[in-house]
CSV table of C-alpha atoms in Angstrom, one decimal:
chain,number,residue,atom,x,y,z
H,1,MET,CA,0.0,0.0,0.0
H,2,ILE,CA,1.3,3.5,-0.9
H,3,ASN,CA,-0.3,6.6,0.8
H,4,ILE,CA,-0.5,9.8,-1.1
H,5,ALA,CA,-1.3,13.2,0.5
H,6,PHE,CA,-3.0,15.7,-1.9
H,7,PRO,CA,-3.4,19.4,-1.0
H,8,LYS,CA,-7.1,20.5,-0.7
H,9,GLY,CA,-8.1,23.4,-2.8
H,10,ARG,CA,-7.3,25.0,-6.1
H,11,LEU,CA,-3.7,23.6,-6.4
H,12,GLY,CA,-4.9,20.1,-5.4
H,13,LYS,CA,-7.4,20.1,-8.3
H,14,LYS,CA,-4.7,21.0,-10.8
H,15,VAL,CA,-2.4,18.4,-9.4
H,16,TYR,CA,-5.0,15.7,-9.3
H,17,ALA,CA,-5.7,16.3,-13.0
H,18,LEU,CA,-2.0,15.6,-13.6
H,19,PHE,CA,-2.2,12.3,-11.7
H,20,GLU,CA,-5.3,11.4,-13.7
H,21,LYS,CA,-3.5,12.2,-17.0
H,22,ALA,CA,-0.7,9.9,-15.8
H,23,GLY,CA,-3.2,7.1,-15.3
H,24,PHE,CA,-3.7,7.3,-11.5
H,25,SER,CA,-7.2,8.0,-10.2
H,26,TRP,CA,-9.5,7.3,-7.3
H,27,PRO,CA,-13.2,7.1,-7.9
H,28,GLY,CA,-15.1,9.8,-6.1
H,29,MET,CA,-12.0,11.8,-5.3
H,30,THR,CA,-13.2,15.0,-7.1
H,31,ASP,CA,-16.9,14.6,-6.1
H,32,ASP,CA,-18.4,17.4,-4.0
H,33,ASN,CA,-18.6,15.5,-0.7
H,34,ARG,CA,-16.8,15.4,2.6
H,35,LYS,CA,-15.0,12.1,2.1
H,36,LEU,CA,-11.3,12.5,2.7
H,37,VAL,CA,-9.7,9.1,2.1
H,38,PHE,CA,-9.9,7.2,-1.2
H,39,THR,CA,-8.5,3.7,-1.9
H,40,HIS,CA,-7.9,2.3,-5.4
H,41,GLY,CA,-6.0,-0.9,-5.8
H,42,ASP,CA,-2.9,-0.6,-3.5
H,43,MET,CA,-2.9,3.2,-3.6
H,44,ARG,CA,-4.6,5.3,-1.0
H,45,ALA,CA,-5.1,9.0,-1.6
H,46,PHE,CA,-6.3,11.6,0.9
H,47,TRP,CA,-7.0,15.4,0.9
H,48,VAL,CA,-5.3,17.4,3.7
H,49,LYS,CA,-4.8,21.1,4.2
H,50,PRO,CA,-2.0,22.3,1.9
H,51,PHE,CA,0.1,23.5,4.7
H,52,ASP,CA,-0.1,20.1,6.4
H,53,VAL,CA,1.1,18.0,3.5
H,54,PRO,CA,4.8,18.1,4.5
H,55,VAL,CA,3.9,17.0,8.1
H,56,TYR,CA,2.1,13.9,6.8
H,57,VAL,CA,5.0,13.0,4.6
H,58,GLU,CA,7.8,13.8,7.0
H,59,ARG,CA,6.2,11.6,9.7
H,60,GLY,CA,5.5,8.8,7.2
H,61,THR,CA,1.7,8.8,7.4
H,62,ALA,CA,1.9,9.6,3.7
H,63,ASP,CA,4.7,8.0,1.7
H,64,ILE,CA,4.5,10.8,-0.9
H,65,GLY,CA,2.6,14.0,-1.3
H,66,VAL,CA,2.2,17.2,-3.2
H,67,ALA,CA,3.1,20.5,-1.7
H,68,GLY,CA,3.8,24.0,-3.0
H,69,LYS,CA,7.4,25.2,-2.9
H,70,ASP,CA,6.2,28.1,-0.7
H,71,ILE,CA,5.1,25.6,2.0
H,72,LEU,CA,8.3,23.6,1.7
H,73,LEU,CA,10.4,26.7,2.1
H,74,GLU,CA,8.4,27.9,5.1
H,75,ARG,CA,8.4,24.5,7.0
H,76,SER,CA,11.7,23.0,5.8
H,77,PRO,CA,10.6,19.4,6.2
H,78,ASP,CA,13.2,16.7,6.1
H,79,VAL,CA,11.8,15.0,3.0
H,80,TYR,CA,12.9,14.2,-0.6
H,81,GLU,CA,11.7,16.7,-3.2
H,82,LEU,CA,11.6,14.5,-6.2
H,83,LEU,CA,9.8,16.3,-9.0
H,84,ASP,CA,8.8,19.8,-10.0
H,85,LEU,CA,5.2,19.2,-11.2
H,86,LYS,CA,5.2,22.8,-12.6
H,87,ALA,CA,1.5,23.2,-11.7
H,88,GLY,CA,0.4,26.4,-10.0
H,89,ALA,CA,3.5,28.4,-11.1
H,90,CYS,CA,3.8,31.7,-9.3
H,91,SER,CA,6.3,33.6,-7.2
H,92,MET,CA,7.1,34.8,-3.8
H,93,ALA,CA,7.5,38.6,-3.8
H,94,VAL,CA,7.8,41.7,-1.7
H,95,ALA,CA,5.1,44.2,-2.5
H,96,ALA,CA,4.4,47.7,-1.2
H,97,PRO,CA,2.1,50.7,-1.8
H,98,GLN,CA,2.8,52.6,-5.0
H,99,GLY,CA,5.6,55.1,-4.5
H,100,PHE,CA,7.0,53.3,-1.4
H,101,ARG,CA,10.6,54.1,-0.5
H,102,ASP,CA,12.4,52.1,2.1
H,103,ASN,CA,13.6,54.4,4.9
H,104,SER,CA,16.4,52.1,6.1
H,105,SER,CA,16.8,53.9,9.4
H,106,ASP,CA,13.6,52.3,10.7
H,107,THR,CA,12.7,48.7,11.3
H,108,LEU,CA,10.7,47.6,8.3
H,109,ARG,CA,7.3,46.2,9.2
H,110,VAL,CA,6.6,43.1,7.1
H,111,ALA,CA,3.2,41.4,7.0
H,112,THR,CA,3.2,37.9,5.7
H,113,GLU,CA,1.8,34.4,5.9
H,114,PHE,CA,5.3,33.1,5.6
H,115,PRO,CA,7.4,34.4,8.5
H,116,ASN,CA,10.4,32.1,7.9
H,117,ILE,CA,10.7,32.9,4.2
H,118,ALA,CA,10.3,36.6,4.9
H,119,ARG,CA,12.9,36.5,7.7
H,120,LYS,CA,15.4,34.7,5.5
H,121,TYR,CA,14.9,37.0,2.6
H,122,PHE,CA,15.4,40.2,4.6
H,123,ALA,CA,18.4,38.7,6.5
H,124,SER,CA,20.1,38.1,3.2
H,125,GLN,CA,19.5,41.8,2.5
H,126,GLY,CA,20.8,42.7,5.9
H,127,ARG,CA,17.6,44.5,6.7
H,128,ASP,CA,16.2,44.7,10.2
H,129,ILE,CA,12.5,43.8,10.2
H,130,ASP,CA,9.4,43.4,12.4
H,131,ILE,CA,7.4,40.4,11.2
H,132,ILE,CA,3.6,40.5,11.4
H,133,THR,CA,2.1,37.1,10.7
H,134,LEU,CA,-1.3,37.1,9.2
H,135,ARG,CA,-3.6,34.5,7.8
H,136,GLY,CA,-4.7,36.1,4.5
H,137,SER,CA,-6.0,39.4,3.0
H,138,LEU,CA,-2.4,40.7,3.3
H,139,GLU,CA,-3.1,43.5,0.9
H,140,LEU,CA,-5.1,45.2,3.7
H,141,ALA,CA,-2.0,45.5,6.0
H,142,PRO,CA,-0.1,48.3,4.2
H,143,ILE,CA,-3.4,50.0,3.2
H,144,LEU,CA,-4.4,50.3,6.8
H,145,GLY,CA,-0.9,51.1,8.0
H,146,LEU,CA,-0.4,47.8,9.8
H,147,SER,CA,2.8,47.1,7.8
H,148,ASP,CA,5.1,48.9,5.4
H,149,VAL,CA,5.4,46.0,3.0
H,150,ILE,CA,4.1,42.5,2.5
H,151,VAL,CA,5.7,39.2,1.5
H,152,ASP,CA,3.2,37.1,-0.4
H,153,ILE,CA,2.5,34.8,-3.3
H,154,VAL,CA,2.0,36.7,-6.5
H,155,GLU,CA,0.6,35.1,-9.6
H,156,THR,CA,-0.6,37.8,-12.1
H,157,GLY,CA,-0.4,40.8,-9.8
H,158,THR,CA,-4.0,41.8,-10.4
H,159,THR,CA,-5.1,41.8,-6.7
H,160,LEU,CA,-2.0,43.9,-5.9
H,161,ARG,CA,-2.8,46.5,-8.6
H,162,GLU,CA,-6.4,46.7,-7.6
H,163,ASN,CA,-5.2,47.6,-4.1
H,164,ASN,CA,-2.7,50.2,-5.3
H,165,LEU,CA,0.3,47.9,-4.4
H,166,CYS,CA,3.2,47.0,-6.6
H,167,VAL,CA,5.9,44.3,-6.7
H,168,ILE,CA,9.3,45.4,-5.4
H,169,ASP,CA,11.1,42.1,-5.8
H,170,ARG,CA,10.1,38.7,-7.1
H,171,PHE,CA,12.7,36.6,-5.3
H,172,GLN,CA,11.5,33.0,-5.5
H,173,SER,CA,9.7,31.1,-8.2
H,174,LEU,CA,7.1,28.6,-6.8
H,175,SER,CA,5.2,25.6,-8.1
H,176,ALA,CA,3.9,22.2,-6.9
H,177,ARG,CA,6.5,19.6,-5.9
H,178,LEU,CA,6.2,15.9,-5.4
H,179,ILE,CA,7.8,15.0,-2.0
H,180,ALA,CA,8.5,11.7,-0.4
H,181,ASN,CA,9.2,10.4,3.1
H,182,LYS,CA,12.9,9.5,3.2
H,183,SER,CA,12.4,6.1,4.7
H,184,SER,CA,9.4,5.2,2.6
H,185,TYR,CA,11.5,6.0,-0.5
H,186,LYS,CA,14.0,3.3,0.5
H,187,PHE,CA,11.4,0.5,0.8
H,188,LYS,CA,8.8,1.6,-1.8
H,189,GLU,CA,11.2,3.0,-4.4
H,190,ASP,CA,9.8,0.9,-7.3
H,191,VAL,CA,6.3,2.3,-6.9
H,192,ILE,CA,7.5,5.8,-6.2
H,193,SER,CA,9.8,5.8,-9.2
H,194,MET,CA,7.0,4.4,-11.4
H,195,ILE,CA,4.7,7.3,-10.3
H,196,ILE,CA,7.4,9.9,-11.0
H,197,ARG,CA,8.2,8.4,-14.4
H,198,ARG,CA,4.6,8.6,-15.5
H,199,LEU,CA,4.1,12.1,-14.0
H,200,ALA,CA,7.2,13.4,-15.6
H,201,VAL,CA,6.1,12.4,-19.2
H,202,ASP,CA,4.7,15.7,-20.4
X,1,MET,CA,13.4,-14.2,37.8
X,2,ASP,CA,11.2,-12.3,35.4
X,3,TYR,CA,12.6,-9.1,34.0
X,4,HIS,CA,10.4,-6.6,32.2
X,5,PHE,CA,12.3,-4.4,29.8
X,6,SER,CA,11.0,-1.6,27.8
X,7,PRO,CA,11.7,-1.9,24.0
X,8,GLU,CA,14.4,0.8,24.4
X,9,GLU,CA,16.1,-1.1,27.2
X,10,PHE,CA,15.8,-4.4,25.4
X,11,PHE,CA,17.6,-3.0,22.4
X,12,ALA,CA,20.1,-1.1,24.4
X,13,PHE,CA,21.2,-4.3,26.2
X,14,SER,CA,21.2,-6.4,23.0
X,15,LEU,CA,23.4,-3.8,21.3
X,16,ARG,CA,25.8,-3.4,24.3
X,17,ASP,CA,26.4,-7.1,24.0
X,18,ILE,CA,27.2,-6.9,20.4
X,19,TYR,CA,29.6,-3.9,20.8
X,20,SER,CA,31.4,-5.3,23.8
X,21,ARG,CA,32.0,-8.6,22.1
X,22,GLN,CA,33.8,-6.6,19.3
X,23,GLY,CA,36.2,-5.2,21.9
X,24,TYR,CA,34.4,-1.9,22.6
X,25,SER,CA,34.4,-0.7,26.1
X,26,LEU,CA,31.6,1.2,27.9
X,27,PHE,CA,31.9,5.0,28.1
X,28,ARG,CA,29.9,6.5,30.9
X,29,MET,CA,29.0,10.2,31.2
X,30,SER,CA,29.2,10.9,34.9
X,31,ARG,CA,29.2,14.7,34.9
X,32,PHE,CA,27.8,17.6,33.0
X,33,GLU,CA,29.7,19.6,30.5
X,34,GLU,CA,29.7,23.4,30.4
X,35,TYR,CA,27.5,25.1,27.9
X,36,ASP,CA,30.5,26.6,26.0
X,37,PHE,CA,31.7,23.1,25.3
X,38,TYR,CA,28.7,22.5,23.0
X,39,ALA,CA,28.3,26.0,21.8
X,40,GLY,CA,31.7,25.7,20.1
X,41,ALA,CA,30.5,22.8,18.0
X,42,LYS,CA,26.9,23.8,17.1
X,43,ASP,CA,27.4,22.9,13.4
X,44,PHE,CA,28.1,19.4,14.4
X,45,LEU,CA,25.1,19.0,16.6
X,46,THR,CA,21.9,17.9,14.8
X,47,SER,CA,19.8,20.2,17.0
X,48,LYS,CA,21.0,23.8,17.6
X,49,HIS,CA,19.2,24.0,21.0
X,50,VAL,CA,21.1,23.1,24.2
X,51,LEU,CA,19.3,22.7,27.5
X,52,THR,CA,21.2,24.8,30.1
X,53,PHE,CA,21.2,25.2,33.8
X,54,SER,CA,23.3,27.0,36.4
X,55,ASN,CA,25.8,25.2,38.5
X,56,PRO,CA,25.9,26.3,42.2
X,57,ASP,CA,29.3,27.8,41.4
X,58,GLY,CA,27.7,30.1,38.8
X,59,ARG,CA,28.9,28.3,35.7
X,60,LEU,CA,26.4,27.7,32.9
X,61,MET,CA,26.1,24.0,32.3
X,62,ALA,CA,24.2,21.9,29.8
X,63,LEU,CA,22.3,18.6,29.6
X,64,ARG,CA,24.2,16.7,27.0
X,65,PRO,CA,22.8,17.0,23.4
X,66,ASP,CA,25.5,14.6,22.2
X,67,VAL,CA,27.9,12.1,23.6
X,68,THR,CA,30.6,12.0,20.8
X,69,LEU,CA,32.1,15.4,21.9
X,70,SER,CA,32.6,14.1,25.4
X,71,ILE,CA,34.3,10.9,24.2
X,72,ILE,CA,36.6,13.0,22.0
X,73,ARG,CA,37.5,15.2,25.0
X,74,ASN,CA,38.8,12.1,26.8
X,75,ILE,CA,41.2,11.0,24.0
X,76,LYS,CA,44.7,11.9,25.1
X,77,ASP,CA,46.9,9.6,23.0
X,78,ILE,CA,46.0,9.9,19.3
X,79,HIS,CA,48.5,7.1,18.3
X,80,GLN,CA,46.5,4.5,20.1
X,81,LEU,CA,43.2,3.0,18.9
X,82,HIS,CA,40.2,3.8,21.2
X,83,LYS,CA,37.0,1.9,20.9
X,84,PHE,CA,34.0,3.0,23.0
X,85,TYR,CA,30.3,2.3,23.1
X,86,TYR,CA,27.8,4.3,25.1
X,87,ASP,CA,24.2,4.1,26.2
X,88,GLU,CA,23.0,7.5,27.4
X,89,LYS,CA,20.1,9.9,27.3
X,90,VAL,CA,20.6,13.0,25.1
X,91,TYR,CA,18.5,16.2,25.3
X,92,ARG,CA,17.4,17.7,22.0
X,93,VAL,CA,14.7,19.5,20.2
X,94,PRO,CA,13.9,17.0,17.3
X,95,HIS,CA,13.4,18.4,13.8
X,96,GLY,CA,10.0,20.0,13.5
X,97,ALA,CA,9.3,19.8,17.3
X,98,ASP,CA,8.9,22.8,19.6
X,99,ALA,CA,10.1,21.2,22.9
X,100,PHE,CA,13.1,19.4,24.3
X,101,ARG,CA,12.9,15.6,24.4
X,102,GLU,CA,14.9,13.1,26.3
X,103,ILE,CA,16.2,10.6,23.7
X,104,PRO,CA,17.8,7.3,24.6
X,105,GLN,CA,20.8,7.0,22.4
X,106,THR,CA,23.4,4.3,22.0
X,107,GLY,CA,26.4,4.3,19.7
X,108,ILE,CA,30.0,3.5,19.1
X,109,GLU,CA,33.1,5.6,18.4
X,110,CYS,CA,36.4,4.3,17.0
X,111,ILE,CA,39.2,6.9,17.3
X,112,GLY,CA,42.9,6.8,16.6
X,113,PRO,CA,45.1,5.6,13.7
X,114,LEU,CA,42.3,4.0,11.8
X,115,GLY,CA,42.9,1.5,9.0
X,116,LEU,CA,40.4,0.2,6.4
X,117,ASP,CA,39.7,-2.8,8.6
X,118,ASP,CA,38.5,-0.6,11.4
X,119,ILE,CA,36.1,1.3,9.2
X,120,LYS,CA,34.9,-2.0,7.8
X,121,GLU,CA,34.2,-3.2,11.3
X,122,VAL,CA,32.2,-0.1,12.2
X,123,ILE,CA,30.1,-0.4,9.0
X,124,ALA,CA,29.5,-4.1,9.7
X,125,LEU,CA,28.4,-3.2,13.2
X,126,ALA,CA,26.1,-0.6,11.9
X,127,LEU,CA,24.5,-3.2,9.6
X,128,GLU,CA,24.3,-5.7,12.5
X,129,THR,CA,22.6,-3.0,14.6
X,130,LEU,CA,20.0,-2.4,12.0
X,131,CYS,CA,19.4,-6.1,11.5
X,132,VAL,CA,18.8,-6.5,15.3
X,133,ILE,CA,16.4,-3.5,15.4
X,134,ALA,CA,14.6,-4.6,12.2
X,135,GLY,CA,13.8,-8.0,13.6
X,136,GLY,CA,12.9,-9.5,10.3
X,137,ARG,CA,11.8,-6.3,8.6
X,138,ARG,CA,13.7,-4.9,5.7
X,139,TYR,CA,16.5,-2.4,6.5
X,140,VAL,CA,19.1,-0.5,4.5
X,141,LEU,CA,22.3,1.4,5.2
X,142,ASP,CA,22.8,4.3,2.8
X,143,ALA,CA,26.3,5.5,2.5
X,144,ALA,CA,28.1,8.4,0.7
X,145,HIS,CA,31.4,10.1,0.8
X,146,ALA,CA,31.5,13.6,2.3
X,147,GLY,CA,34.9,14.5,0.9
X,148,LEU,CA,33.8,13.8,-2.6
X,149,VAL,CA,30.7,16.0,-2.2
X,150,ALA,CA,32.9,18.7,-0.7
X,151,SER,CA,35.1,18.8,-3.8
X,152,LEU,CA,32.0,19.2,-6.0
X,153,VAL,CA,30.1,21.7,-3.8
X,154,ASN,CA,31.6,25.2,-3.7
X,155,GLY,CA,30.9,28.8,-4.3
X,156,ASP,CA,28.4,31.0,-2.6
X,157,LYS,CA,25.5,28.7,-3.5
X,158,GLY,CA,27.2,25.8,-1.7
X,159,GLY,CA,24.7,25.7,1.1
X,160,GLU,CA,21.7,25.7,-1.3
X,161,ILE,CA,23.3,23.0,-3.5
X,162,LEU,CA,23.9,20.8,-0.5
X,163,LYS,CA,20.3,21.2,0.6
X,164,CYS,CA,19.1,20.1,-2.8
X,165,LEU,CA,21.4,17.1,-2.8
X,166,CYS,CA,20.0,16.0,0.6
X,167,ALA,CA,16.5,16.3,-0.8
X,168,LYS,CA,17.3,14.5,-4.0
X,169,ASN,CA,16.1,17.7,-5.7
X,170,VAL,CA,17.6,17.3,-9.1
X,171,HIS,CA,15.5,20.1,-10.7
X,172,GLY,CA,16.9,22.4,-7.9
X,173,LEU,CA,20.5,21.3,-8.6
X,174,ARG,CA,20.0,22.2,-12.3
X,175,THR,CA,18.5,25.6,-11.5
X,176,LEU,CA,21.6,26.3,-9.3
X,177,ASN,CA,24.0,25.2,-12.0
X,178,ALA,CA,25.5,22.6,-9.8
X,179,ASP,CA,28.4,20.5,-11.1
X,180,GLU,CA,27.2,17.9,-13.6
X,181,ARG,CA,29.0,15.1,-11.7
X,182,LEU,CA,27.1,16.0,-8.6
X,183,ILE,CA,23.8,15.9,-10.5
X,184,ARG,CA,24.6,12.4,-11.7
X,185,LEU,CA,25.3,11.3,-8.2
X,186,ALA,CA,22.0,12.7,-7.0
X,187,GLU,CA,20.0,11.4,-9.9
X,188,ILE,CA,20.9,7.7,-10.0
X,189,PRO,CA,20.1,5.7,-6.9
X,190,ASN,CA,22.7,3.2,-5.8
X,191,ASN,CA,24.9,4.5,-8.5
X,192,LEU,CA,27.8,1.9,-8.3
X,193,GLU,CA,29.3,3.3,-11.5
X,194,ALA,CA,29.9,6.5,-9.6
X,195,LEU,CA,32.3,4.6,-7.4
X,196,SER,CA,35.1,5.3,-9.8
X,197,GLU,CA,34.8,8.9,-8.7
X,198,PHE,CA,35.9,7.9,-5.2
X,199,ASP,CA,39.5,7.7,-4.0
X,200,GLU,CA,40.9,4.2,-4.2
X,201,ASP,CA,40.3,3.3,-0.5
X,202,THR,CA,36.7,4.4,-0.5
X,203,GLU,CA,36.0,2.7,-3.8
X,204,GLU,CA,37.4,-0.5,-2.3
X,205,LEU,CA,35.2,-0.1,0.8
X,206,MET,CA,32.0,0.7,-1.1
X,207,LYS,CA,32.6,-2.3,-3.4
X,208,PHE,CA,33.4,-4.6,-0.5
X,209,PHE,CA,30.1,-3.7,1.3
X,210,SER,CA,28.0,-3.8,-1.9
X,211,GLU,CA,29.2,-7.3,-2.4
X,212,GLU,CA,29.1,-8.4,1.2
X,213,PHE,CA,25.7,-7.0,2.1
X,214,GLY,CA,23.9,-6.7,-1.2
X,215,GLN,CA,20.6,-4.9,-1.0
X,216,ASN,CA,21.1,-3.8,2.6
X,217,PHE,CA,24.0,-1.5,1.6
X,218,ARG,CA,23.4,1.3,-0.9
X,219,VAL,CA,25.3,4.2,-2.2
X,220,ASP,CA,23.1,7.3,-1.8
X,221,PHE,CA,24.4,10.8,-1.9
X,222,SER,CA,21.5,12.4,-0.2
X,223,THR,CA,23.1,11.1,3.0
X,224,VAL,CA,25.6,13.9,3.1
X,225,ASN,CA,24.4,16.9,5.1
X,226,ASN,CA,27.4,18.3,7.0
X,227,LEU,CA,30.6,19.1,5.3
X,228,ASN,CA,32.2,20.9,8.1
X,229,TYR,CA,33.1,17.9,10.3
X,230,TYR,CA,32.5,14.8,8.2
X,231,ASN,CA,35.2,14.1,5.7
X,232,GLY,CA,35.1,10.5,4.6
X,233,LEU,CA,32.2,8.0,4.7
X,234,VAL,CA,28.9,9.1,6.0
X,235,PHE,CA,26.0,6.7,6.5
X,236,ARG,CA,22.4,6.5,7.6
X,237,GLY,CA,20.3,3.5,8.5
X,238,PHE,CA,16.6,3.0,7.8
X,239,VAL,CA,14.3,0.3,9.0
X,240,GLU,CA,11.0,-0.4,7.2
X,241,GLY,CA,8.1,1.0,9.2
X,242,LEU,CA,10.2,3.8,10.9
X,243,PRO,CA,9.6,7.1,9.3
X,244,GLU,CA,13.1,8.5,9.8
X,245,ALA,CA,16.7,7.3,10.0
X,246,VAL,CA,17.3,5.2,13.2
X,247,LEU,CA,21.1,5.2,12.8
X,248,SER,CA,23.5,7.9,11.6
X,249,GLY,CA,27.2,8.2,11.5
X,250,GLY,CA,30.4,8.7,9.6
X,251,GLN,CA,34.1,9.6,9.6
X,252,TYR,CA,34.6,12.9,11.5
X,253,ASP,CA,38.3,13.8,11.2
X,254,GLY,CA,37.2,17.4,10.7
X,255,LEU,CA,35.6,17.4,14.1
X,256,LEU,CA,38.6,15.9,15.8
X,257,GLU,CA,40.8,18.6,14.2
X,258,ALA,CA,38.4,21.3,15.4
X,259,ARG,CA,38.6,19.9,18.9
X,260,GLY,CA,42.4,20.0,18.9
X,261,LEU,CA,43.2,16.5,17.7
X,262,ALA,CA,44.6,17.2,14.3
X,263,GLY,CA,45.9,14.2,12.4
X,264,CYS,CA,43.6,11.9,14.4
X,265,HIS,CA,40.9,9.8,12.7
X,266,GLY,CA,37.5,8.9,14.0
X,267,VAL,CA,34.4,7.0,12.8
X,268,GLY,CA,31.3,6.1,14.7
X,269,PHE,CA,27.5,6.1,14.7
X,270,ALA,CA,24.6,6.8,17.0
X,271,VAL,CA,21.3,4.9,17.2
X,272,ASN,CA,18.1,6.8,18.1
X,273,LEU,CA,16.4,4.3,20.4
X,274,SER,CA,13.3,6.5,21.0
X,275,LEU,CA,12.1,5.2,17.6
X,276,VAL,CA,12.1,1.5,18.3
X,277,ARG,CA,9.0,1.7,20.4
X,278,ARG,CA,7.1,2.3,17.2
X,279,LEU,CA,7.9,-1.1,15.8
X,280,GLU,CA,5.6,-3.7,16.9
X,281,HIS,CA,7.7,-6.6,18.1
X,282,ASP,CA,6.3,-10.1,18.7
C-alpha cells in the first residue's frame, strides 16, 4: 500500500488532474462531498490542508505528497523533493504601496503568511524587520498602516494592482512539488519511481 | 526471575552485548559539560538547541545534546586506537518539534590511527545493529562520501546546493547550475558506477560492502548533510516501518581537528532508540 497526500483546494485540483492524466485516479475523489480518504488498488489518496502535507509526509503517514514550494520553504521538512510538477506556477514577492521608499533607518514592518521565508529574505538583504504574521488578506495590511510591505505569493499581480500595491522584488519562483518520506522511499522505491516516471512524461 | 524491559532497554542491552564482544568498552557520562563546550560545535550538533542550567558555582552547564564530543574530550593519545560504546540519554529539540525531548541513544566511536579494517568493522556493526532492530523487517544502510561531495560543492551557492542534494532535488540542482557530476550522483540511486569517482580506499570499501551486504547497503548521496566535520564516509540506516533514520554516523576527522586532535581519525555512529517503540515486536 502506498499513501499519497494531496493538498485540498485549487492547487490540489490541478495536481489531481496531472495524476489522472498519468493514469492514477481514485473514484469519487473529485466529487463534491466530505469524504477525505480514497483507496484504489494498492494506492490510498487523501486530501489534507496544503500547509499540512509536509507534516504527513515527514512523519511517514503519507509516503508521498504534493506541496507548494512556498510551504516547503516555510516549513523546511526533512523529505525528498523528487519532482517539480510545474503546476500552480507563481512567485514569492515583496510588495508595497505605489511610491513606497524604504527608509532604512527604521525597522521595516513586514506582513506575511510566511514568516520564515520573509525572515530569511530580509536577513540576506541585511535589513532589520518586524514580522507581522497574518492568515490572509495581506493587501489590507499596508493600506491600513499595519505594515510597510508584504511578502506574499504573486501570480498575475491583479489583486495587488487593484489595491494600489506594486511588486518590489520577485525573489523566488514557486510551483507544486512531489515530495517523499525518506524512509518510505527506501522501501517503496519501485512504486514511487514508477509514479514519478509517469508524471514526468509531459 | 522475570525481567520486564521496555523496548528501548531491550535493544540497548542487545546492542551493548554486540559492541562489547567486538572489543568496545563502555563510556559513561558521569558529569555535565559546560554550555560553552557544546556552543563551540553547534554545526556538528543535529539540534542547535542546548538545554542549560546554572551550577551552584555560577557556571552555565548543559544537559548533553550529544555524547561523541565528550568521548573525544577524553582522548589523550592519538596514536592508540580507542573503541568506545555508550548508552545514554541525550536532550534535543527534534526536527519540527517545539520542545526538548529526552532521547535514549546508543552508539560507538572508534578513534585513533584508523585503517580500512577498522572502518569496515564499524560499518559491519552498523548493519548488524540495523538487523537486530529490524527483527525480520527490511533495513538499509545508505552511504556516501562527504569528501567527494565537498570537492564538488563550492561557491556562494554551496549551502543551497547541499540542501538540494540532501532532498534528491535534481531540478533544484539544475537551477543552481550545480556540477554535472554532482547531479549524476544525485540522480541515479545506488549508482555503483559513480564509485570510480571515489578515491581508491573508498572505492574498495564501497565495493566490498555492496558485495558483502547486497541490497542492505546502498550508495546514496542524499546522506551527506554536514561538510564541516565529516570528511570521509557518512551513512544513515533506515528500517521499514520507521519514518526516519534510526542510525546515523560517519568519519569525522574534521571534528577531531576542530577539537584539537589534528591528524587523528574517527568513525562512529549513533542509534536513536526512541524510535524502536514504534515497531511492533512479537
